[in-house]
Coordinates of C-alpha atoms in Angstrom, one line a residue:
M1 CA 154.9 -5.7 36.3
V2 CA 157.3 -7.4 38.7
I3 CA 157.0 -4.5 41.1
H4 CA 153.2 -4.7 40.9
K5 CA 153.2 -8.4 41.7
D6 CA 155.6 -8.0 44.6
L7 CA 153.4 -5.2 46.1
K8 CA 150.3 -7.3 45.6
R9 CA 151.9 -10.3 47.4
R10 CA 153.1 -8.2 50.3
L11 CA 150.2 -5.8 50.8
G12 CA 147.2 -7.9 49.6
G13 CA 144.3 -7.6 52.1
K14 CA 145.6 -4.4 53.6
Y15 CA 145.7 -2.0 50.7
A16 CA 144.1 -1.5 47.3
V17 CA 146.9 -2.1 44.8
L18 CA 146.3 0.1 41.7
N19 CA 148.3 -0.4 38.5
K20 CA 148.3 2.9 36.7
I21 CA 149.5 1.3 33.4
T22 CA 146.7 -1.3 33.0
G23 CA 144.2 0.5 35.2
K24 CA 143.6 -2.7 37.1
V25 CA 142.7 -2.6 40.9
D26 CA 143.4 -5.7 43.0
K27 CA 141.4 -6.3 46.2
V28 CA 140.0 -2.9 46.8
F29 CA 139.7 -2.0 50.4
P30 CA 138.5 1.5 51.5
T31 CA 141.2 1.9 54.2
A32 CA 144.2 2.8 52.1
T33 CA 145.6 2.9 48.6
T34 CA 149.1 2.5 47.1
V35 CA 150.2 2.8 43.5
A36 CA 152.5 0.7 41.3
S37 CA 153.6 2.6 38.2
S38 CA 156.5 3.9 36.3
Q39 CA 154.8 7.4 36.4
A40 CA 154.9 9.8 39.3
I41 CA 152.6 9.0 42.3
P42 CA 149.2 10.7 41.7
S43 CA 148.0 13.5 44.0
E44 CA 145.4 12.9 46.8
A45 CA 142.8 14.7 44.7
E46 CA 143.3 12.3 41.8
L47 CA 143.1 9.2 44.1
N48 CA 139.8 10.5 45.6
S49 CA 138.4 11.1 42.1
A50 CA 139.4 7.6 40.9
I51 CA 138.4 5.5 43.9
V52 CA 136.0 7.4 46.1
N53 CA 134.8 10.1 43.7
K54 CA 133.9 12.5 46.5
P55 CA 132.3 15.9 45.6
K56 CA 134.7 18.8 46.1
P57 CA 133.7 21.8 48.3
V58 CA 132.8 25.0 46.5
V59 CA 135.7 27.5 46.7
D60 CA 135.1 31.2 47.6
K61 CA 137.8 32.8 45.5
K62 CA 137.6 36.1 47.2
A63 CA 138.0 34.8 50.7
K64 CA 140.5 32.1 49.6
T65 CA 138.7 29.6 51.8
H66 CA 136.5 26.6 51.3
V67 CA 132.7 27.2 51.6
R68 CA 130.9 24.0 52.0
T69 CA 127.7 23.9 49.9
Y70 CA 125.4 20.9 50.0
P71 CA 124.0 20.6 46.4
G72 CA 120.7 19.2 47.6
L73 CA 120.0 22.0 50.1
K74 CA 120.9 24.6 47.5
A75 CA 118.6 23.1 44.9
D76 CA 115.7 22.6 47.2
L77 CA 116.0 26.2 48.6
L78 CA 116.1 27.7 45.1
K79 CA 113.0 25.8 44.2
V80 CA 111.1 27.2 47.2
Y81 CA 112.2 30.7 46.3
Q82 CA 111.1 30.3 42.6
N83 CA 107.6 29.2 43.7
F84 CA 107.2 32.0 46.2
D85 CA 103.8 33.8 46.0
I86 CA 103.3 36.9 48.1
E87 CA 99.5 36.3 47.9
N88 CA 99.8 32.8 49.3
L89 CA 102.5 32.5 51.9
G90 CA 101.3 29.2 53.4
P91 CA 103.1 26.9 50.9
T92 CA 106.3 28.8 51.2
Y93 CA 106.3 28.6 55.0
D94 CA 105.6 24.8 55.0
A95 CA 108.2 24.2 52.3
L96 CA 110.8 26.0 54.4
V97 CA 109.9 24.0 57.5
D98 CA 110.2 20.8 55.4
I99 CA 113.7 21.9 54.5
T100 CA 114.7 22.2 58.1
K101 CA 113.5 18.6 58.7
L102 CA 115.1 17.2 55.6
Y103 CA 118.5 18.7 56.4
R104 CA 118.0 18.5 60.2
R105 CA 121.7 17.7 60.9
R106 CA 122.9 20.8 59.2
F107 CA 120.3 23.1 60.8
T108 CA 121.1 21.6 64.2
K109 CA 124.7 22.8 63.7
Y110 CA 123.7 26.4 63.1
T111 CA 120.4 26.9 64.9
G112 CA 119.3 26.9 68.6
Q113 CA 117.7 23.7 69.7
V114 CA 114.5 25.2 71.1
T115 CA 114.0 27.5 68.1
L116 CA 114.6 24.7 65.6
K117 CA 112.3 22.3 67.5
T118 CA 109.5 24.9 67.6
V119 CA 109.8 25.6 63.9
Q120 CA 109.8 21.9 62.9
Q121 CA 106.7 21.2 64.9
S122 CA 104.8 24.1 63.3
T123 CA 102.7 24.6 60.1
A124 CA 101.5 27.6 58.2
K125 CA 98.1 27.3 59.9
D126 CA 99.7 28.0 63.3
Y127 CA 100.5 31.6 62.5
I128 CA 99.1 34.8 60.9
L129 CA 101.6 35.0 58.1
G130 CA 102.9 38.1 56.4
H131 CA 101.8 40.7 59.0
T132 CA 105.0 42.6 58.7
D133 CA 106.3 46.0 57.5
K134 CA 109.2 44.3 55.7
N135 CA 109.1 43.7 51.9
L136 CA 108.9 39.9 51.7
S137 CA 109.2 39.8 47.9
E138 CA 112.4 41.8 48.0
I139 CA 113.8 39.6 50.8
V140 CA 113.1 36.4 48.8
A141 CA 114.6 37.9 45.6
N142 CA 117.8 38.8 47.5
N143 CA 118.0 35.4 49.2
K144 CA 117.6 33.7 45.9
D145 CA 120.5 35.6 44.4
M146 CA 122.7 34.9 47.4
V147 CA 122.0 31.1 47.3
A148 CA 122.8 31.0 43.5
K149 CA 126.2 32.4 44.3
N150 CA 127.1 29.5 46.7
I151 CA 127.0 31.2 50.0
G152 CA 127.5 28.0 52.0
N153 CA 125.5 25.8 54.3
A154 CA 125.7 28.0 57.4
A155 CA 124.5 31.1 55.5
M156 CA 121.6 29.1 53.9
C157 CA 120.5 27.7 57.2
R158 CA 120.5 31.2 58.8
Q159 CA 118.7 32.5 55.8
V160 CA 115.9 30.0 56.1
M161 CA 115.4 30.5 59.8
Q162 CA 115.3 34.3 59.4
L163 CA 112.7 34.2 56.6
I164 CA 110.5 31.8 58.7
D165 CA 110.8 34.3 61.6
I166 CA 109.9 37.4 59.5
M167 CA 106.9 35.6 57.9
S168 CA 105.4 34.4 61.2
R169 CA 106.2 37.2 63.6
Y170 CA 103.2 39.5 64.0
T171 CA 104.0 43.2 63.7
L172 CA 101.8 45.7 65.7
D173 CA 100.9 49.2 64.7
E174 CA 102.5 50.4 68.0
L175 CA 105.9 52.2 68.0
C176 CA 108.5 51.0 70.4
F177 CA 108.1 52.8 73.7
K178 CA 111.9 53.0 74.1
C179 CA 113.4 54.0 70.8
N180 CA 110.3 55.3 68.9
L181 CA 111.8 54.0 65.7
A182 CA 110.3 50.6 64.9
R183 CA 107.0 48.9 65.4
L184 CA 106.7 46.4 68.1
Q185 CA 106.2 42.7 67.4
L186 CA 104.3 40.0 69.3
S187 CA 106.6 37.4 70.6
T188 CA 106.4 34.6 73.2
T189 CA 108.5 32.5 75.6
N190 CA 109.2 28.8 75.1
A191 CA 106.1 26.6 74.8
H192 CA 104.1 29.8 74.1
K193 CA 103.4 30.3 77.8
R194 CA 103.8 34.1 78.0
L195 CA 103.2 36.9 75.5
L196 CA 105.9 39.6 75.0
K197 CA 106.3 42.7 72.9
T198 CA 109.7 43.0 71.3
C199 CA 111.4 45.7 69.3
P200 CA 113.5 44.5 66.3
D201 CA 115.6 47.6 66.3
C202 CA 116.7 48.3 69.9
G203 CA 116.0 44.9 71.3
A204 CA 113.7 46.1 74.0
V205 CA 111.3 43.5 75.6
F206 CA 108.0 44.6 77.2
V207 CA 105.8 42.5 79.5
N208 CA 102.4 44.1 80.2
N209 CA 103.7 47.2 78.5
K210 CA 106.5 47.5 81.0
L211 CA 110.2 47.5 79.9
T212 CA 112.1 44.6 81.3
N213 CA 115.8 43.6 81.5
I214 CA 115.2 40.5 79.3
T215 CA 117.4 40.4 76.3
I216 CA 115.9 37.5 74.4
T217 CA 113.9 38.1 71.2
G218 CA 111.6 35.2 72.0
L219 CA 109.7 33.1 69.5
P220 CA 106.9 34.4 67.2
A221 CA 103.5 34.5 68.9
N222 CA 101.1 32.0 67.4
K223 CA 97.7 32.7 65.9
L224 CA 95.8 32.0 69.1
Q225 CA 98.0 34.4 71.1
V226 CA 97.6 37.1 68.5
K227 CA 93.9 36.8 68.4
M228 CA 93.6 36.9 72.2
Y229 CA 95.8 40.0 72.3
L230 CA 93.8 41.8 69.7
R231 CA 90.5 40.9 71.5
K232 CA 91.9 42.1 74.8
T233 CA 93.1 45.4 73.5
G234 CA 90.0 46.0 71.5
V235 CA 91.7 46.3 68.1
V236 CA 89.1 43.9 66.7
S237 CA 85.8 42.7 68.1
M238 CA 85.2 39.2 69.2
A239 CA 83.3 38.5 65.9
A240 CA 85.9 40.3 63.7
A241 CA 88.7 38.4 65.3
T242 CA 87.5 35.1 63.9
E243 CA 86.2 36.5 60.6
S244 CA 88.8 38.9 59.3
I245 CA 92.1 38.2 61.1
D246 CA 93.0 35.3 58.9
T247 CA 92.6 37.1 55.6
T248 CA 95.6 38.4 53.7
M249 CA 96.5 41.9 54.7
P250 CA 96.0 44.5 52.0
K251 CA 99.2 45.4 50.2
R252 CA 98.4 49.1 50.1
K253 CA 98.7 51.1 53.3
I254 CA 97.9 54.4 54.9
R255 CA 100.1 55.7 57.7
L256 CA 98.9 58.4 60.0
F257 CA 101.7 60.5 61.7
M258 CA 102.3 64.2 62.3
E259 CA 104.9 66.1 60.2
W260 CA 105.2 69.8 60.2
G261 CA 104.3 71.4 56.8
S262 CA 102.5 68.2 55.6
S263 CA 99.3 66.4 56.0
F264 CA 99.4 63.7 58.6
I265 CA 98.0 61.1 56.1
W266 CA 100.5 59.2 53.9
V267 CA 99.3 56.8 51.2
Y268 CA 101.6 54.0 49.9
N269 CA 101.1 51.6 47.0
E270 CA 101.6 47.8 46.8
D271 CA 105.4 48.3 46.5
N272 CA 105.5 50.4 49.7
E273 CA 106.1 53.6 47.7
L274 CA 104.7 56.9 48.8
I275 CA 102.1 58.0 46.2
K276 CA 100.2 60.7 48.0
N277 CA 100.3 63.0 51.1
G278 CA 96.7 63.4 52.0
L279 CA 93.4 61.5 51.9
P280 CA 93.4 58.6 49.3
D281 CA 91.3 59.2 46.2
E282 CA 88.5 56.9 47.5
L283 CA 87.9 59.3 50.4
Y284 CA 88.9 62.7 49.1
P285 CA 85.4 63.8 47.8
D286 CA 84.1 63.5 51.4
S287 CA 84.0 67.2 52.3
G288 CA 83.2 66.4 56.0
L289 CA 86.3 64.3 56.4
V290 CA 88.5 66.8 54.5
V291 CA 87.4 69.5 56.9
K292 CA 88.4 67.4 59.9
V293 CA 91.8 66.6 58.5
N294 CA 92.5 70.2 57.6
V295 CA 91.5 71.4 61.1
L296 CA 93.9 68.9 62.7
N297 CA 96.7 69.8 60.3
R298 CA 96.3 73.5 61.2
Q299 CA 96.2 72.8 64.9
Y300 CA 99.5 70.9 64.7
S301 CA 101.2 73.7 62.7
E302 CA 100.2 76.1 65.4
L303 CA 102.3 74.1 67.9
F304 CA 105.5 75.4 66.2
T305 CA 107.2 78.8 65.9
N306 CA 108.5 79.4 62.3
N307 CA 109.1 83.1 61.7
G308 CA 112.1 82.9 59.3
Y309 CA 114.6 83.3 62.2
E310 CA 113.8 80.2 64.3
F311 CA 111.9 77.0 64.0
R312 CA 110.8 75.6 67.4
Y313 CA 108.3 73.2 68.8
N314 CA 106.3 74.8 71.6
G315 CA 103.8 72.0 72.4
F316 CA 100.3 72.2 73.8
K317 CA 99.3 74.8 76.4
T318 CA 97.5 72.3 78.6
H319 CA 97.2 68.5 78.9
E320 CA 93.5 68.9 78.2
D321 CA 94.4 70.4 74.8
E322 CA 96.7 67.5 74.0
N323 CA 94.1 65.0 75.1
A324 CA 91.5 66.6 72.9
F325 CA 93.9 66.6 69.9
E326 CA 94.6 62.9 70.4
R327 CA 90.9 62.1 70.6
D328 CA 90.3 63.9 67.3
F329 CA 93.3 62.2 65.7
N330 CA 92.1 58.7 66.8
A331 CA 88.6 59.5 65.6
I332 CA 89.9 60.2 62.1
Y333 CA 92.0 57.1 62.2
E334 CA 89.0 54.9 63.1
E335 CA 86.9 56.5 60.4
I336 CA 89.5 56.0 57.7
A337 CA 90.3 52.4 58.9
E338 CA 86.6 51.5 58.8
R339 CA 85.9 53.0 55.4
T340 CA 88.9 51.6 53.7
R341 CA 88.7 48.1 55.3
G342 CA 90.0 45.4 52.9
K343 CA 91.5 48.1 50.6
Y344 CA 94.3 49.6 52.8
R345 CA 96.2 48.7 55.9
V346 CA 95.7 51.7 58.1
I347 CA 98.5 52.4 60.7
N348 CA 98.2 54.7 63.6
E349 CA 101.5 56.3 64.5
Y350 CA 100.3 59.1 66.8
Y351 CA 102.9 60.5 69.2
F352 CA 104.6 63.7 70.2
T353 CA 108.1 64.7 71.1
S354 CA 109.5 67.2 73.6
N355 CA 111.6 69.2 71.2
T356 CA 112.0 70.0 67.5
E357 CA 115.2 68.0 67.1
D358 CA 113.3 64.8 67.8
V359 CA 110.5 65.4 65.2
R360 CA 110.5 62.3 63.2
D361 CA 112.1 62.6 59.7
L362 CA 110.5 59.9 57.5

C-alpha cells in the first residue's frame, strides 16, 4: 500500500495508477498505465482488456498472421447473402451498394476511387441485372461460406465489388473475336461516355468492333447504353426494347453451335446442366423444323473427312456455300428464339475454324 501511495503521489495526473490487489484505479487517463502490485506486471493484452477492452483481430491459424475482420461488415454481408433471391436481384444489388457506403473507409482502402464512386451513386434500376452466363446462386453460396470463415476485410470488400460487377455487366451472345472462348460484355468508360465490348477471359477491348490496345475492363454499361446498343444492332425492335428488355431472363437456355457428330442445338435446364442435344420438347413435334435442323446437321458433317484413318476438316468449297449455310443457321436460330420467347434464353454461337484442332470442345 505504501508503494501504491508513493506512485500515486509522484505520477498522479500523468498515469492511471491501478492497484491489482484492491482493483482500484486512481485518476484514469488514456495516455498511459502503470501497475502497483506484489504480483508480476500484467501483459499488454491484459491491460487492454481491463482498461480499453479492445476487440482482438481474428487469427488465421494456417497463415500464422492476423486477418482483420470487422464484425459489423461480416454480419451485414452474411445477411445480404442469406436474403439473396435469384428471381429478384434488385434488393441484393441495392443492399451491396449500401454496404459500400456504410463501410466507405474500408472500401476506399481496397477499391479504385472511380469504380467505388460509380457504384455508390448507382441503384438497381440503373442496370439490367443478371444478364450473365455465370451462376449467381453458386457464386453467392461460395461467398457466404468464405465470409463465415473470417476471410478478412480486404477479401470481403473485393468480394462485394466483384459480385456487383457480375450482376450489372451485360453479357452478349457474341463470342470474343480474339480468343473465341468467352462471350463479350458491354462496358463503358468513365461517366458512361463511350461504349466498349470487353472479354472477361483474354482481356481484349473492342471499340466499334475493332480490337484496341486498351487494357482496362471499364465499368458495366448502364441500362440506357444497353438498350441503345440492342436497338442499333437490331437484336430487339424499338418497341421490344422497352417492353421486354427489363424482364428477368429465362433460367433455361438453348445454345446453337456446331459440333461434329452431334446436333447443333443444346438444351440446358435452370441449373445450367445439359439435358438434351436436339430440339427442346416444346418444338420437336414440328416436322418442318426437324427437317431443317437435320439438313443443316448433315451439311456440316459433310465438311469433314472421317474414314477410319483420318479425321480432317475440309471446309466449304466456296464462300457462297458458306454464306448460304450461315443464312440457314441464322434463320433456324431466329425461328427457335421467337417460338421459345419467355421460356428459354437462345444463344447464337455460330462460327467456323480453319482446321480440326480448333474445333471447339464443349
